[in-house]
Short mmCIF file of C-alpha atoms (C1' of nucleotides) in Angstrom, two decimals:
data_model
loop_
_atom_site.label_atom_id
_atom_site.label_comp_id
_atom_site.label_asym_id
_atom_site.label_seq_id
_atom_site.Cartn_x
_atom_site.Cartn_y
_atom_site.Cartn_z
CA UNK Z 1 -14.20 -15.99 5.02
CA UNK Z 2 -15.81 -14.64 8.12
CA UNK Z 3 -15.45 -10.97 8.95
CA UNK Z 4 -11.85 -10.26 9.68
CA UNK Z 5 -11.11 -9.19 13.23
CA UNK Z 6 -9.34 -5.89 13.68
CA UNK Z 7 -7.55 -3.74 16.21
CA UNK Z 8 -8.44 -0.20 17.30
CA UNK Z 9 -7.07 2.64 15.24
CA UNK Z 10 -3.67 3.91 16.20
CA UNK Z 11 -2.61 0.53 17.61
CA UNK Z 12 -0.41 -2.08 15.98
CA UNK Z 13 0.52 -5.74 16.04
CA UNK Z 14 4.23 -6.46 15.92
CA UNK Z 15 5.62 -9.35 13.88
CA UNK Z 16 8.65 -11.36 15.08
CA UNK Z 17 10.98 -9.25 12.93
CA UNK Z 18 9.45 -6.02 14.23
CA UNK Z 19 9.75 -7.13 17.83
CA UNK Z 20 13.40 -8.04 17.21
CA UNK Z 21 14.10 -4.58 15.82
CA UNK Z 22 12.22 -2.84 18.60
CA UNK Z 23 14.13 -4.83 21.18
CA UNK Z 24 17.37 -3.84 19.53
CA UNK Z 25 16.48 -0.17 20.05
CA UNK Z 26 15.16 -0.70 23.56
CA UNK Z 27 18.23 -2.67 24.58
CA UNK Z 28 20.54 0.01 23.23
CA UNK Z 29 18.69 2.71 25.14
CA UNK Z 30 18.47 0.65 28.33
CA UNK Z 31 22.14 -0.19 28.19
CA UNK Z 32 23.06 3.48 28.02
CA UNK Z 33 20.61 4.46 30.72
CA UNK Z 34 22.31 1.99 33.00
CA UNK Z 35 25.78 3.12 31.97
CA UNK Z 36 24.82 6.59 33.10
CA UNK Z 37 23.66 5.31 36.47
CA UNK Z 38 19.90 5.29 36.05
CA UNK Z 39 17.81 2.63 37.75
CA UNK Z 40 14.63 1.14 36.33
CA UNK Z 41 11.17 1.48 37.82
CA UNK Z 42 7.77 0.53 36.45
CA UNK Z 43 4.41 2.04 37.24
CA UNK Z 44 0.85 0.84 36.52
CA UNK Z 45 -0.69 1.19 33.07
CA UNK Z 46 -3.47 3.20 34.61
CA UNK Z 47 -3.53 5.81 37.33
CA UNK Z 48 -6.25 7.53 39.26
CA UNK Z 49 -7.88 10.00 36.92
CA UNK Z 50 -7.18 12.90 39.26
CA UNK Z 51 -3.45 12.08 39.18
CA UNK Z 52 -3.39 12.80 35.47
CA UNK Z 53 -6.06 15.44 34.90
CA UNK Z 54 -4.87 19.00 34.67
CA UNK Z 55 -1.22 18.06 34.27
CA UNK Z 56 -1.05 18.40 30.50
CA UNK Z 57 -3.25 21.41 29.94
CA UNK Z 58 -6.74 21.48 28.53
CA UNK Z 59 -5.67 19.81 25.31
CA UNK Z 60 -3.98 17.04 27.26
CA UNK Z 61 -7.06 16.35 29.35
CA UNK Z 62 -9.00 15.69 26.18
CA UNK Z 63 -6.39 13.21 25.00
CA UNK Z 64 -6.35 11.13 28.17
CA UNK Z 65 -8.01 7.74 27.76
CA UNK Z 66 -10.53 7.47 30.57
CA UNK Z 67 -11.58 4.12 31.96
CA UNK Z 68 -15.28 3.64 32.59
CA UNK Z 69 -16.12 2.70 36.18
CA UNK Z 70 -17.17 -0.86 36.83
CA UNK Z 71 -20.61 -1.85 38.01
CA UNK Z 72 -23.70 0.25 37.74
CA UNK Z 73 -21.84 3.44 37.05
CA UNK Z 74 -24.85 5.30 35.72
CA UNK Z 75 -26.42 5.32 39.19
CA UNK Z 76 -23.53 7.36 40.50
CA UNK Z 77 -23.38 9.57 37.44
CA UNK Z 78 -23.74 13.29 37.83
CA UNK Z 79 -27.40 13.65 36.78
CA UNK Z 80 -27.18 17.37 36.20
CA UNK Z 81 -24.20 17.03 33.89
CA UNK Z 82 -25.96 14.17 32.12
CA UNK Z 83 -29.13 16.20 31.55
CA UNK Z 84 -27.13 19.11 30.24
CA UNK Z 85 -25.07 16.85 27.96
CA UNK Z 86 -21.97 18.19 29.68
CA UNK Z 87 -19.49 15.45 28.79
CA UNK Z 88 -16.61 16.99 30.68
CA UNK Z 89 -18.64 17.36 33.84
CA UNK Z 90 -20.02 13.85 33.51
CA UNK Z 91 -16.61 12.24 33.07
CA UNK Z 92 -15.51 12.76 36.67
CA UNK Z 93 -18.57 10.94 37.95
CA UNK Z 94 -18.38 7.89 35.70
CA UNK Z 95 -14.61 7.48 35.41
CA UNK Z 96 -12.06 7.46 38.20
CA UNK Z 97 -9.15 5.80 36.40
CA UNK Z 98 -7.25 6.59 33.21
CA UNK Z 99 -4.46 5.13 31.09
CA UNK Z 100 -1.15 6.88 31.65
CA UNK Z 101 -0.47 9.65 29.18
CA UNK Z 102 3.28 9.85 29.67
CA UNK Z 103 5.90 8.57 32.10
CA UNK Z 104 6.85 11.86 33.69
CA UNK Z 105 3.71 12.55 35.71
CA UNK Z 106 3.53 8.98 37.03
CA UNK Z 107 7.19 9.36 37.98
CA UNK Z 108 6.43 12.57 39.87
CA UNK Z 109 3.62 10.73 41.66
CA UNK Z 110 6.03 7.88 42.43
CA UNK Z 111 8.63 10.22 43.90
CA UNK Z 112 6.11 11.96 46.14
CA UNK Z 113 4.55 8.71 47.24
CA UNK Z 114 7.89 7.04 48.01
CA UNK Z 115 9.80 10.14 49.12
CA UNK Z 116 10.93 8.58 52.39
CA UNK Z 117 12.49 5.56 50.69
CA UNK Z 118 14.41 7.44 48.03
CA UNK Z 119 18.02 8.47 48.16
CA UNK Z 120 18.40 11.85 46.47
CA UNK Z 121 19.34 12.64 43.83
CA UNK Z 122 17.23 9.81 42.43
CA UNK Z 123 18.01 8.75 38.89
CA UNK Z 124 15.42 6.52 37.34
CA UNK Z 125 14.62 5.21 33.90
CA UNK Z 126 11.37 3.77 32.67
CA UNK Z 127 10.47 2.08 29.39
CA UNK Z 128 6.74 1.46 29.08
CA UNK Z 129 3.83 2.14 26.76
CA UNK Z 130 1.67 5.23 27.07
CA UNK Z 131 -1.72 6.00 25.54
CA UNK Z 132 -3.21 9.06 23.95
CA UNK Z 133 -6.68 9.47 22.45
CA UNK Z 134 -5.14 11.33 19.56
CA UNK Z 135 -5.85 11.09 15.88
CA UNK Z 136 -3.16 8.88 14.32
CA UNK Z 137 -0.76 10.17 11.66
CA UNK Z 138 2.65 9.12 10.48
CA UNK Z 139 4.71 8.49 13.60
CA UNK Z 140 1.72 9.23 15.83
CA UNK Z 141 -0.06 6.38 17.49
CA UNK Z 142 -2.60 5.98 20.22
CA UNK Z 143 -0.43 3.41 21.96
CA UNK Z 144 3.31 3.97 21.87
CA UNK Z 145 6.42 3.51 23.96
CA UNK Z 146 8.35 6.13 25.78
CA UNK Z 147 11.83 5.58 27.15
CA UNK Z 148 12.45 8.13 29.88
CA UNK Z 149 15.40 8.95 32.09
CA UNK Z 150 14.96 11.54 34.82
CA UNK Z 151 16.80 12.87 37.84
CA UNK Z 152 15.08 14.46 40.82
CA UNK Z 153 16.71 16.23 43.69
CA UNK Z 154 19.54 17.97 41.91
CA UNK Z 155 19.62 21.46 40.50
CA UNK Z 156 23.04 20.96 39.00
CA UNK Z 157 23.44 21.87 35.37
CA UNK Z 158 25.82 18.92 35.02
CA UNK Z 159 22.66 16.84 34.71
CA UNK Z 160 21.67 18.71 31.56
CA UNK Z 161 25.18 18.23 30.22
CA UNK Z 162 24.97 14.51 30.86
CA UNK Z 163 21.60 14.23 29.16
CA UNK Z 164 22.99 15.81 26.01
CA UNK Z 165 25.82 13.29 26.14
CA UNK Z 166 23.32 10.49 26.71
CA UNK Z 167 21.30 11.46 23.65
CA UNK Z 168 24.49 11.52 21.61
CA UNK Z 169 25.66 8.17 22.99
CA UNK Z 170 22.40 6.38 22.22
CA UNK Z 171 21.91 7.75 18.72
CA UNK Z 172 25.57 7.24 17.85
CA UNK Z 173 25.32 3.67 19.05
CA UNK Z 174 22.28 3.17 16.82
CA UNK Z 175 24.35 4.41 13.89
CA UNK Z 176 22.22 7.50 13.42
CA UNK Z 177 24.31 10.41 12.17
CA UNK Z 178 23.41 14.04 11.87
CA UNK Z 179 21.08 14.08 14.84
CA UNK Z 180 20.46 17.59 16.13
CA UNK Z 181 19.97 18.02 19.84
CA UNK Z 182 18.18 21.32 20.08
CA UNK Z 183 18.30 23.22 23.33
CA UNK Z 184 16.56 26.25 24.72
CA UNK Z 185 15.66 27.60 28.12
CA UNK Z 186 12.33 28.58 29.56
CA UNK Z 187 13.96 31.56 31.20
CA UNK Z 188 15.03 32.82 27.82
CA UNK Z 189 11.43 32.60 26.60
CA UNK Z 190 10.21 34.34 29.73
CA UNK Z 191 12.89 36.94 29.11
CA UNK Z 192 11.59 37.61 25.60
CA UNK Z 193 8.08 38.13 26.93
CA UNK Z 194 9.43 40.42 29.65
CA UNK Z 195 11.53 42.49 27.26
CA UNK Z 196 8.53 43.18 25.02
CA UNK Z 197 6.26 43.83 27.98
CA UNK Z 198 3.94 40.88 27.33
CA UNK Z 199 4.83 38.66 30.27
CA UNK Z 200 1.21 37.67 30.87
CA UNK Z 201 1.03 36.32 27.30
CA UNK Z 202 4.06 34.07 27.71
CA UNK Z 203 2.25 30.88 26.67
CA UNK Z 204 0.63 32.34 23.55
CA UNK Z 205 3.93 33.95 22.69
CA UNK Z 206 5.96 30.76 22.96
CA UNK Z 207 3.39 28.59 21.21
CA UNK Z 208 3.49 30.96 18.25
CA UNK Z 209 7.28 31.15 18.28
CA UNK Z 210 7.53 27.35 18.38
CA UNK Z 211 5.86 27.19 14.96
CA UNK Z 212 8.60 29.14 13.16
CA UNK Z 213 9.84 26.01 11.34
CA UNK Z 214 6.40 25.30 10.03
CA UNK Z 215 4.70 28.59 9.25
CA UNK Z 216 7.68 30.93 8.85
CA UNK Z 217 8.44 34.34 10.31
CA UNK Z 218 5.35 36.04 8.90
CA UNK Z 219 3.12 33.23 10.11
CA UNK Z 220 4.51 33.54 13.61
CA UNK Z 221 3.99 37.29 13.67
CA UNK Z 222 0.43 36.94 12.40
CA UNK Z 223 -0.40 34.40 15.07
CA UNK Z 224 1.05 36.68 17.75
CA UNK Z 225 -1.10 39.53 16.47
CA UNK Z 226 -4.16 37.30 16.57
CA UNK Z 227 -3.38 36.43 20.18
CA UNK Z 228 -3.37 40.09 21.07
CA UNK Z 229 0.33 40.79 21.19
CA UNK Z 230 0.94 44.33 19.96
CA UNK Z 231 2.73 45.16 16.76
CA UNK Z 232 5.32 47.25 18.65
CA UNK Z 233 6.03 44.34 20.93
CA UNK Z 234 6.54 42.07 17.94
CA UNK Z 235 8.83 44.63 16.35
CA UNK Z 236 10.95 44.58 19.51
CA UNK Z 237 11.68 40.88 19.27
CA UNK Z 238 12.54 41.09 15.61
CA UNK Z 239 16.25 40.33 16.42
CA UNK Z 240 15.19 36.82 17.52
CA UNK Z 241 14.61 35.91 13.91
CA UNK Z 242 18.06 37.14 12.94
CA UNK Z 243 20.02 34.87 15.29
CA UNK Z 244 22.42 32.89 13.14
CA UNK Z 245 25.78 31.16 13.14
CA UNK Z 246 27.42 28.99 15.75
CA UNK Z 247 26.11 28.30 19.22
CA UNK Z 248 28.49 30.91 20.60
CA UNK Z 249 27.43 33.55 18.11
CA UNK Z 250 23.76 32.96 18.79
CA UNK Z 251 24.41 33.20 22.53
CA UNK Z 252 26.01 36.60 22.03
CA UNK Z 253 23.07 37.87 20.04
CA UNK Z 254 20.73 36.46 22.61
CA UNK Z 255 22.53 38.18 25.48
CA UNK Z 256 22.16 41.45 23.60
CA UNK Z 257 18.39 41.00 23.23
CA UNK Z 258 17.88 39.96 26.83
CA UNK Z 259 20.30 42.28 28.63
CA UNK Z 260 17.46 44.09 30.42
CA UNK Z 261 15.83 40.91 31.67
CA UNK Z 262 17.24 39.27 34.79
CA UNK Z 263 15.45 35.96 34.16
CA UNK Z 264 16.46 36.03 30.52
CA UNK Z 265 20.14 36.52 31.34
CA UNK Z 266 19.99 33.65 33.80
CA UNK Z 267 18.78 31.46 30.98
CA UNK Z 268 21.58 32.68 28.75
CA UNK Z 269 24.15 31.80 31.39
CA UNK Z 270 22.75 28.32 31.79
CA UNK Z 271 22.86 27.72 28.06
CA UNK Z 272 26.41 29.02 27.97
CA UNK Z 273 27.45 26.68 30.78
CA UNK Z 274 26.00 23.63 29.07
CA UNK Z 275 27.50 24.51 25.72
CA UNK Z 276 30.95 25.13 27.20
CA UNK Z 277 30.90 21.76 28.93
CA UNK Z 278 29.76 19.95 25.80
CA UNK Z 279 32.45 21.67 23.74
CA UNK Z 280 35.04 20.45 26.24
CA UNK Z 281 33.92 16.81 26.38
CA UNK Z 282 32.81 16.63 22.74
CA UNK Z 283 30.04 14.69 21.06
CA UNK Z 284 30.35 11.62 18.82
CA UNK Z 285 27.92 11.99 15.94
CA UNK Z 286 25.39 14.57 17.07
CA UNK Z 287 25.44 18.33 17.22
CA UNK Z 288 24.13 20.58 19.97
CA UNK Z 289 22.19 23.46 18.56
CA UNK Z 290 20.67 26.51 20.21
CA UNK Z 291 17.09 26.99 19.05
CA UNK Z 292 15.40 29.90 20.77
CA UNK Z 293 12.07 29.04 19.17
CA UNK Z 294 11.95 25.68 20.91
CA UNK Z 295 9.13 25.71 23.41
CA UNK Z 296 7.39 22.32 23.50
CA UNK Z 297 3.91 22.00 24.80
CA UNK Z 298 4.42 21.01 28.37
CA UNK Z 299 4.16 24.02 30.57
CA UNK Z 300 5.94 22.44 33.49
CA UNK Z 301 9.39 23.10 32.06
CA UNK Z 302 11.17 25.83 33.98
CA UNK Z 303 14.77 25.65 32.80
CA UNK Z 304 16.41 23.80 29.96
CA UNK Z 305 14.23 22.55 27.12
CA UNK Z 306 15.56 19.79 24.90
CA UNK Z 307 14.33 18.29 21.68
CA UNK Z 308 15.97 15.90 19.27
CA UNK Z 309 15.39 16.26 15.55
CA UNK Z 310 15.97 13.34 13.21
CA UNK Z 311 18.51 13.82 10.41
CA UNK Z 312 17.17 16.22 7.77
CA UNK Z 313 16.96 13.44 5.20
CA UNK Z 314 13.95 11.89 6.91
CA UNK Z 315 10.69 13.67 7.37
CA UNK Z 316 9.85 12.93 10.94
CA UNK Z 317 8.82 14.94 13.96
CA UNK Z 318 11.00 14.97 17.02
CA UNK Z 319 12.43 11.64 18.13
CA UNK Z 320 13.03 12.74 21.69
CA UNK Z 321 12.53 15.59 24.08
CA UNK Z 322 12.94 16.70 27.64
CA UNK Z 323 13.80 19.47 30.00
CA UNK Z 324 13.97 20.73 33.54
CA UNK Z 325 10.89 21.12 35.67
CA UNK Z 326 11.60 22.64 39.06
CA UNK Z 327 8.04 22.42 40.26
CA UNK Z 328 6.96 19.04 39.00
CA UNK Z 329 6.41 17.27 42.31
CA UNK Z 330 4.88 20.48 43.65
CA UNK Z 331 1.57 19.55 42.08
CA UNK Z 332 1.55 16.49 44.35
CA UNK Z 333 2.51 18.51 47.41
CA UNK Z 334 6.27 18.03 47.54
CA UNK Z 335 7.96 21.39 47.09
CA UNK Z 336 11.49 22.35 46.18
CA UNK Z 337 12.39 19.19 44.38
CA UNK Z 338 13.94 19.90 41.02
CA UNK Z 339 13.72 17.40 38.22
CA UNK Z 340 15.23 17.11 34.79
CA UNK Z 341 14.79 14.38 32.26
CA UNK Z 342 14.65 13.24 28.68
CA UNK Z 343 12.53 10.90 26.65
CA UNK Z 344 13.19 8.74 23.60
CA UNK Z 345 10.35 8.14 21.13
CA UNK Z 346 10.88 4.46 20.38
CA UNK Z 347 8.28 4.18 17.64
CA UNK Z 348 9.63 7.17 15.74
CA UNK Z 349 13.23 6.07 16.12
CA UNK Z 350 12.12 2.75 14.64
CA UNK Z 351 10.64 4.48 11.61
CA UNK Z 352 13.78 6.54 11.13
CA UNK Z 353 16.15 3.56 11.38
CA UNK Z 354 13.93 1.61 9.01
CA UNK Z 355 13.85 4.41 6.48
CA UNK Z 356 17.63 4.77 6.59
CA UNK Z 357 18.26 1.02 6.59
CA UNK Z 358 20.24 1.16 9.82
CA UNK Z 359 19.11 -2.06 11.45
CA UNK Z 360 22.01 -4.54 11.49
CA UNK Z 361 21.20 -7.84 9.76
CA UNK Z 362 21.90 -9.97 12.82
CA UNK Z 363 19.06 -8.23 14.68
CA UNK Z 364 16.44 -10.32 12.91
CA UNK Z 365 18.50 -13.48 12.62
CA UNK Z 366 16.87 -16.46 14.25
CA UNK Z 367 17.39 -20.19 13.65
CA UNK Z 368 20.82 -21.01 12.25
CA UNK Z 369 20.53 -24.75 11.65
CA UNK Z 370 17.48 -26.83 10.76
CA UNK Z 371 17.62 -30.62 11.06
CA UNK Z 372 15.48 -32.50 8.57
CA UNK Z 373 13.17 -35.03 10.17
CA UNK Z 374 13.33 -38.47 8.46
CA UNK Z 375 11.47 -40.45 11.09
CA UNK Z 376 11.66 -41.51 14.70
CA UNK Z 377 15.16 -42.99 14.89
CA UNK Z 378 16.69 -40.31 12.71
CA UNK Z 379 14.95 -37.58 14.68
CA UNK Z 380 16.40 -38.91 17.90
CA UNK Z 381 19.86 -38.95 16.36
CA UNK Z 382 19.35 -35.37 15.15
CA UNK Z 383 18.04 -34.22 18.50
CA UNK Z 384 21.32 -35.23 20.12
CA UNK Z 385 23.21 -32.95 17.76
CA UNK Z 386 20.62 -30.19 18.25
CA UNK Z 387 21.19 -30.38 21.98
CA UNK Z 388 24.95 -30.05 21.58
CA UNK Z 389 24.63 -27.15 19.16
CA UNK Z 390 22.35 -25.35 21.57
CA UNK Z 391 24.85 -25.96 24.36
CA UNK Z 392 27.36 -24.15 22.16
CA UNK Z 393 24.96 -21.22 21.80
CA UNK Z 394 23.83 -22.01 18.25
CA UNK Z 395 20.12 -21.66 17.57
CA UNK Z 396 19.12 -25.04 16.18
CA UNK Z 397 15.84 -26.84 15.67
CA UNK Z 398 14.51 -30.13 14.45
CA UNK Z 399 11.61 -30.06 11.99
CA UNK Z 400 8.77 -31.46 14.08
CA UNK Z 401 7.21 -33.80 11.50
CA UNK Z 402 8.78 -36.27 9.13
CA UNK Z 403 7.09 -34.46 6.29
CA UNK Z 404 8.18 -34.47 2.68
CA UNK Z 405 11.72 -33.25 2.09
CA UNK Z 406 10.42 -30.54 -0.15
CA UNK Z 407 8.20 -29.18 2.56
CA UNK Z 408 10.97 -29.22 5.12
CA UNK Z 409 13.51 -27.60 2.80
CA UNK Z 410 10.95 -25.04 1.85
CA UNK Z 411 10.39 -24.20 5.50
CA UNK Z 412 14.12 -23.56 5.94
CA UNK Z 413 14.16 -21.45 2.83
CA UNK Z 414 11.18 -19.31 3.76
CA UNK Z 415 12.49 -18.68 7.22
CA UNK Z 416 15.90 -17.76 5.89
CA UNK Z 417 17.66 -20.48 7.86
CA UNK Z 418 21.22 -20.61 6.46
CA UNK Z 419 22.06 -24.27 7.22
CA UNK Z 420 20.17 -27.52 6.88
CA UNK Z 421 21.39 -30.85 8.22
CA UNK Z 422 20.32 -34.14 6.67
CA UNK Z 423 20.99 -37.25 8.71
CA UNK Z 424 19.51 -40.58 7.63
CA UNK Z 425 20.55 -44.21 7.95
CA UNK Z 426 23.92 -43.75 6.23
CA UNK Z 427 24.96 -40.78 8.31
CA UNK Z 428 23.82 -42.55 11.47
CA UNK Z 429 26.00 -45.55 10.64
CA UNK Z 430 28.99 -43.30 10.00
CA UNK Z 431 28.16 -41.01 12.94
CA UNK Z 432 28.23 -38.09 10.53
CA UNK Z 433 25.89 -35.40 9.21
CA UNK Z 434 25.23 -33.97 5.79
CA UNK Z 435 25.49 -30.19 6.12
CA UNK Z 436 23.92 -28.10 3.41
CA UNK Z 437 24.67 -24.44 2.95
CA UNK Z 438 21.36 -22.98 1.76
CA UNK Z 439 22.88 -19.86 0.24
CA UNK Z 440 25.58 -21.57 -1.79
CA UNK Z 441 23.58 -24.71 -2.39
CA UNK Z 442 26.48 -27.08 -1.76
CA UNK Z 443 26.65 -29.82 0.84
CA UNK Z 444 29.11 -32.23 2.40
CA UNK Z 445 29.38 -35.05 4.87
CA UNK Z 446 30.91 -33.90 8.19
CA UNK Z 447 31.48 -34.97 11.78
CA UNK Z 448 29.72 -33.13 14.57
CA UNK Z 449 32.90 -31.18 15.37
CA UNK Z 450 33.18 -30.04 11.78
CA UNK Z 451 29.50 -29.19 11.72
CA UNK Z 452 29.82 -27.01 14.79
CA UNK Z 453 32.92 -25.35 13.41
CA UNK Z 454 31.24 -24.61 10.08
CA UNK Z 455 28.13 -22.98 11.46
CA UNK Z 456 30.10 -21.02 14.06
CA UNK Z 457 32.62 -19.83 11.49
CA UNK Z 458 29.98 -18.43 9.21
CA UNK Z 459 28.25 -16.78 12.12
CA UNK Z 460 31.36 -14.77 12.96
CA UNK Z 461 32.16 -13.71 9.42
CA UNK Z 462 28.71 -12.37 8.60
"C1'" G G 1 -11.88 18.07 18.39
"C1'" U G 2 -12.06 20.46 12.78
"C1'" G G 3 -11.37 19.62 7.40
"C1'" G G 4 -9.93 16.25 3.62
"C1'" U G 5 -8.46 11.22 1.95
"C1'" U G 6 -8.52 5.82 1.60
"C1'" G G 7 -10.73 0.68 1.72
"C1'" U G 8 -11.60 -4.73 -4.31
"C1'" A G 9 -7.86 -12.19 -3.41
"C1'" G G 10 -2.64 -13.37 1.69
"C1'" C G 11 0.22 -8.70 -0.67
"C1'" U G 12 0.47 -4.56 -4.48
"C1'" C G 13 -3.17 -2.80 -7.48
"C1'" A G 14 -6.69 -2.70 -12.38
"C1'" G G 15 -12.02 -2.53 -12.96
"C1'" C G 16 -14.52 3.18 -18.57
"C1'" U G 17 -20.20 7.82 -17.78
"C1'" G G 18 -24.07 1.91 -13.00
"C1'" G G 19 -25.12 -3.49 -17.26
"C1'" U G 20 -23.77 -11.10 -17.75
"C1'" U G 21 -20.02 -15.91 -14.17
"C1'" A G 22 -15.11 -9.14 -10.60
"C1'" G G 23 -9.40 -9.31 -13.16
"C1'" A G 24 -3.68 -9.01 -13.24
"C1'" G G 25 1.16 -9.60 -11.06
"C1'" C G 26 3.34 -11.59 -6.86
"C1'" G G 27 2.35 -15.12 -3.00
"C1'" C G 28 -0.12 -19.87 -1.58
"C1'" C G 29 -1.38 -25.29 -2.65
"C1'" U G 30 -0.57 -29.81 -5.92
"C1'" G G 31 2.32 -32.35 -9.56
"C1'" A G 32 6.79 -32.94 -12.95
"C1'" U G 33 10.95 -34.42 -8.69
"C1'" U G 34 8.75 -40.71 -2.64
"C1'" G G 35 17.11 -37.87 0.36
"C1'" U G 36 17.15 -31.76 -1.57
"C1'" G G 37 14.68 -25.57 -1.12
"C1'" G G 38 15.61 -20.99 -3.91
"C1'" U G 39 15.12 -21.41 -11.13
"C1'" U G 40 11.58 -23.64 -14.91
"C1'" C G 41 6.94 -25.97 -16.65
"C1'" A G 42 1.72 -27.76 -15.91
"C1'" G G 43 -2.57 -27.50 -12.96
"C1'" G G 44 -5.46 -25.62 -8.68
"C1'" A G 45 -7.55 -23.07 -4.46
"C1'" G G 46 -8.81 -18.35 -2.74
"C1'" G G 47 -13.30 -12.41 -3.06
"C1'" U G 48 -20.66 -11.31 1.45
"C1'" C G 49 -15.79 -5.49 -3.62
"C1'" G G 50 -14.63 -2.53 4.82
"C1'" C G 51 -19.60 -2.66 7.27
"C1'" C G 52 -24.97 -0.94 7.52
"C1'" G G 53 -28.75 1.38 4.94
"C1'" G G 54 -30.75 4.08 0.54
"C1'" U G 55 -31.49 5.27 -4.97
"C1'" U G 56 -32.24 1.87 -9.32
"C1'" C G 57 -35.08 -3.11 -13.49
"C1'" G G 58 -29.86 -3.68 -12.13
"C1'" A G 59 -24.57 -1.04 -7.52
"C1'" A G 60 -17.69 -2.80 -6.56
"C1'" A G 61 -19.14 1.88 -9.07
"C1'" C G 62 -24.15 6.83 -7.22
"C1'" C G 63 -26.08 8.87 -2.14
"C1'" G G 64 -26.14 8.76 3.51
"C1'" G G 65 -24.14 6.77 7.95
"C1'" U G 66 -20.25 4.06 10.36
"C1'" C G 67 -15.39 1.84 10.98
"C1'" U G 68 -10.42 1.95 9.07
"C1'" U G 69 -5.96 4.30 6.42
"C1'" C G 70 -3.20 8.38 5.31
"C1'" C G 71 -2.79 13.90 5.31
"C1'" A G 72 -3.43 19.07 7.13
"C1'" C G 73 -4.95 21.87 11.52
"C1'" C G 74 -4.95 21.45 16.95
"C1'" C G 75 -1.54 19.23 19.87
"C1'" C G 76 2.55 16.12 20.33
"C1'" A G 77 6.94 11.05 20.96
#
RNA sequence: GUGGUUGUAGCUCAGCUGGUUAGAGCGCCUGAUUGUGGUUCAGGAGGUCGCCGGUUCGAAACCGGUCUUCCACCCCA
């Protein structure tokens, strides 16, 4: 055999069954987005490099896939940067486009660019692939889909409430139980930093705090020390680690810690508002949980921060996240437009559903009836029935060649087609069909009406 | 980006400290069975041992590089 072709690392091919399952998830998400009043948009796969650079922090810039300029790009290259082997400096001169890194920044760009055509508040959803030059791991790919819903132009906390409901609705609909929607607020984090007198170290502080799950309390404290946060300061926020109990109980403890911080108390009130509303309307299968260590990487969040954790039984990173970002369009020159949104990680949700066996059988079901091909006349006779079955919404097909019976039966078997129809000279004379049930192995001579009834009947029962 | 790990038939994997024609199970193809698949039986096809280079009389095995897989860190869906 010649050398097998391959695909770049972190990318995948999807088989028919995988596409069917992915579509099942996408359709469920899309359906709920629309139920909640979001409208779809799509944006290009690649943006101008400058649209993306600097929006995701230094780490993010590194992970953006840059597209090499066309033509004789070396002529226009920054010679000084080239001589000095300064890759970062050189990039700007040889690349002016890049693959989109997420859907939020392109959305911000879209809003600013089309601001005069939009009716505010604007609720949009977007389901498209994004690319990151990351090193792949379980549930981490270099090409993956995001399913985002965002609202711009409304500061109302009812939006946050609705997003929590939306998460619950989608995951409940997918049959996923025990999903934890974790919530926090940037103002609470800012409050912590203020209370301990380390406001200028907010980012380092929150990044360390975010790792509590992984490295434990001592680990977090050590990292804070390493980042130059004083031991006294760390001692002051000790109560953070003691927050326990229900949402309400944690809120009380939190209010106690943050009582001297105006920003912090604002965050507490927002959390309280959202929790009260959710308690009133109720959730189906998910729980809303206050997690004061939740920070998430993106530094454009200014209010609520959301993250969805898969059920504890599966080891998987977050399967969704989002938050409020008051200043998002500000970076493109449009001030005072508040946005809030959430994202679903399609690829990770897929892995979770697969691991828990939650895909319904009918998702991957394809052809229901296969007609055996006995030759030209018989095929024509069969094709008439195929047409009528299709008209009734039954997926039916005629085997394209009058190959050996064994081969045709085998094809039906391998593809998991539940019914096979044999129609030769006898059946044609009688205007009947021989219908074989591949699971049971029995068969009988039937009219078209009976045939239709049989295959429909089974379809409903299963 | 840092450190580690993996790659042998379509799939899952054996292959001892380097030593003839590289194996198994499953799958695939053919026949027993020219209007009957999934069971059984008989036979068969299929491998530049990821790729490039080095060490050696001799490399799937040892060394270097590279690509890929998975994992930890970083970061994140």
